[in-house]
PDB file of C-alpha atoms in Angstrom:
ATOM      1  CA  GLY A   9     -12.734 -30.479   7.825  1.00 79.00           C
ATOM      2  CA  LEU A  10     -10.281 -27.860   8.847  1.00 78.00           C
ATOM      3  CA  SER A  11     -10.873 -24.282   9.975  1.00 81.00           C
ATOM      4  CA  VAL A  12      -8.220 -21.549   9.926  1.00 83.00           C
ATOM      5  CA  SER A  13      -8.742 -18.001  11.098  1.00 86.00           C
ATOM      6  CA  LEU A  14      -6.898 -14.880  12.162  1.00 88.00           C
ATOM      7  CA  VAL A  15      -7.899 -12.492  14.938  1.00 91.00           C
ATOM      8  CA  THR A  16      -6.443  -8.984  14.630  1.00 91.00           C
ATOM      9  CA  PRO A  17      -5.282  -6.839  17.568  1.00 93.00           C
ATOM     10  CA  ARG A  18      -8.674  -5.057  17.483  1.00 93.00           C
ATOM     11  CA  GLY A  19     -10.577  -8.349  17.668  1.00 92.00           C
ATOM     12  CA  ALA A  20     -11.738  -8.589  14.044  1.00 90.00           C
ATOM     13  CA  THR A  21     -11.734 -12.108  12.553  1.00 88.00           C
ATOM     14  CA  ALA A  22     -10.509 -12.918   9.053  1.00 81.00           C
ATOM     15  CA  ARG A  23     -10.574 -16.265   7.230  1.00 77.00           C
ATOM     16  CA  PRO A  24      -8.911 -17.277   3.970  1.00 74.00           C
ATOM     17  CA  THR A  25     -11.416 -17.078   1.119  1.00 74.00           C
ATOM     18  CA  ALA A  26      -9.411 -18.541  -1.759  1.00 77.00           C
ATOM     19  CA  ALA A  27      -8.064 -22.099  -1.750  1.00 74.00           C
ATOM     20  CA  GLU A  28      -4.587 -20.912  -2.772  1.00 80.00           C
ATOM     21  CA  SER A  29      -4.470 -18.574   0.255  1.00 81.00           C
ATOM     22  CA  ILE A  30      -3.659 -21.474   2.578  1.00 81.00           C
ATOM     23  CA  VAL A  31      -1.262 -24.414   2.314  1.00 85.00           C
ATOM     24  CA  ILE A  32      -1.201 -27.119   5.013  1.00 83.00           C
ATOM     25  CA  GLU A  33       1.598 -29.687   5.203  1.00 88.00           C
ATOM     26  CA  MET A  34       2.426 -32.477   7.632  1.00 87.00           C
ATOM     27  CA  ALA A  35       6.046 -32.792   8.787  1.00 92.00           C
ATOM     28  CA  GLY A  36       6.283 -35.688  11.211  1.00 92.00           C
ATOM     29  CA  GLU A  37       4.240 -34.739  14.243  1.00 90.00           C
ATOM     30  CA  TYR A  38       3.958 -31.086  13.139  1.00 87.00           C
ATOM     31  CA  VAL A  39       1.340 -29.336  11.043  1.00 79.00           C
ATOM     32  CA  LEU A  40       2.854 -26.513   8.955  1.00 84.00           C
ATOM     33  CA  THR A  41       0.451 -23.876   7.739  1.00 80.00           C
ATOM     34  CA  THR A  42       1.334 -21.220   5.177  1.00 84.00           C
ATOM     35  CA  LEU A  43      -1.109 -18.321   5.027  1.00 80.00           C
ATOM     36  CA  ARG A  44      -0.952 -15.943   2.082  1.00 81.00           C
ATOM     37  CA  ASP A  45      -2.756 -12.621   1.755  1.00 78.00           C
ATOM     38  CA  VAL A  46      -2.902 -12.145   5.523  1.00 77.00           C
ATOM     39  CA  PRO A  47      -3.806  -8.539   6.356  1.00 74.00           C
ATOM     40  CA  LEU A  48      -1.178  -7.498   8.919  1.00 81.00           C
ATOM     41  CA  ALA A  49      -2.188  -3.847   8.718  1.00 81.00           C
ATOM     42  CA  GLU A  50      -1.695  -2.789  12.327  1.00 87.00           C
ATOM     43  CA  GLU A  51       0.800  -3.262  15.113  1.00 91.00           C
ATOM     44  CA  GLY A  52      -0.139  -5.600  17.948  1.00 93.00           C
ATOM     45  CA  LEU A  53      -0.838  -9.235  18.771  1.00 94.00           C
ATOM     46  CA  TYR A  54      -2.349 -11.415  16.021  1.00 92.00           C
ATOM     47  CA  ARG A  55      -3.925 -14.733  16.968  1.00 93.00           C
ATOM     48  CA  PHE A  56      -3.784 -17.499  14.338  1.00 89.00           C
ATOM     49  CA  GLU A  57      -6.262 -20.308  15.046  1.00 89.00           C
ATOM     50  CA  ILE A  58      -6.542 -23.733  13.429  1.00 86.00           C
ATOM     51  CA  ALA A  59      -9.090 -26.432  14.291  1.00 87.00           C
ATOM     52  CA  LEU A  60     -10.276 -29.792  13.054  1.00 86.00           C
ATOM     53  CA  THR A  61     -14.042 -30.266  12.846  1.00 88.00           C
ATOM     54  CA  GLY A  62     -15.381 -31.150  16.273  1.00 91.00           C
ATOM     55  CA  GLN A  63     -12.116 -30.256  18.043  1.00 91.00           C
ATOM     56  CA  PRO A  64     -11.166 -27.116  19.971  1.00 92.00           C
ATOM     57  CA  ALA A  65      -9.013 -24.605  18.123  1.00 88.00           C
ATOM     58  CA  VAL A  66      -5.278 -24.390  18.714  1.00 90.00           C
ATOM     59  CA  ALA A  67      -3.875 -20.873  18.630  1.00 92.00           C
ATOM     60  CA  VAL A  68      -0.536 -19.186  18.108  1.00 90.00           C
ATOM     61  CA  VAL A  69      -0.170 -15.542  19.116  1.00 93.00           C
ATOM     62  CA  VAL A  70       2.321 -13.541  17.064  1.00 89.00           C
ATOM     63  CA  PRO A  71       3.420  -9.981  17.876  1.00 93.00           C
ATOM     64  CA  VAL A  72       3.614  -7.689  14.831  1.00 89.00           C
ATOM     65  CA  LEU A  73       5.697  -4.529  15.022  1.00 87.00           C
ATOM     66  CA  THR A  74       5.879  -1.801  12.425  1.00 79.00           C
ATOM     67  CA  ALA A  75       9.290  -0.932  11.068  1.00 75.00           C
ATOM     68  CA  GLY A  76      10.516   2.620  11.403  1.00 68.00           C
ATOM     69  CA  ARG A  77       9.921   4.877   8.476  1.00 63.00           C
ATOM     70  CA  SER A  78      12.811   5.526   6.138  1.00 57.00           C
ATOM     71  CA  ILE A  79      14.297   8.976   6.267  1.00 59.00           C
ATOM     72  CA  ALA A  80      15.781  10.317   3.069  1.00 61.00           C
ATOM     73  CA  ALA A  81      19.388  11.420   3.532  1.00 60.00           C
ATOM     74  CA  GLN A  82      20.426  14.660   1.933  1.00 63.00           C
ATOM     75  CA  PHE A  83      23.364  14.447  -0.421  1.00 61.00           C
ATOM     76  CA  HIS A  84      25.369  17.508  -1.366  1.00 60.00           C
ATOM     77  CA  SER A  85      27.589  17.230  -4.387  1.00 57.00           C
ATOM     78  CA  SER A  86      30.676  19.410  -4.443  1.00 54.00           C
ATOM     79  CA  SER A  87      33.313  19.991  -7.080  1.00 51.00           C
ATOM     80  CA  ARG A  88      35.903  20.239  -4.300  1.00 53.00           C
ATOM     81  CA  HIS A  89      36.978  17.008  -2.676  1.00 49.00           C
ATOM     82  CA  SER A  90      38.348  17.670   0.772  1.00 48.00           C
ATOM     83  CA  GLY A  91      41.480  15.694   1.523  1.00 50.00           C
ATOM     84  CA  CYS A  92      41.998  14.681  -2.113  1.00 49.00           C
ATOM     85  CA  GLU A  93      44.630  16.295  -4.230  1.00 47.00           C
ATOM     86  CA  ARG A  94      45.106  15.827  -7.928  1.00 45.00           C
TER      87      ARG A  94
END
């Protein structure tokens, strides 16, 4: 069997619960894992672990950063167009 889990920056562990939440493919000597519905709710280091039954887990640590918040630009409409003559 195969075990896949995620450890959040605060140390909480999450595992996929639905079969369609995880897709595992072999590409030569590589194992490609697609995880859907992964809760990346906070900034920090996330640890993705995958293990075969009876084998130690292999982990990949991924830093997650939050994007800056959008700031709405103010737009002022004017009937006068500076620099434009009719």
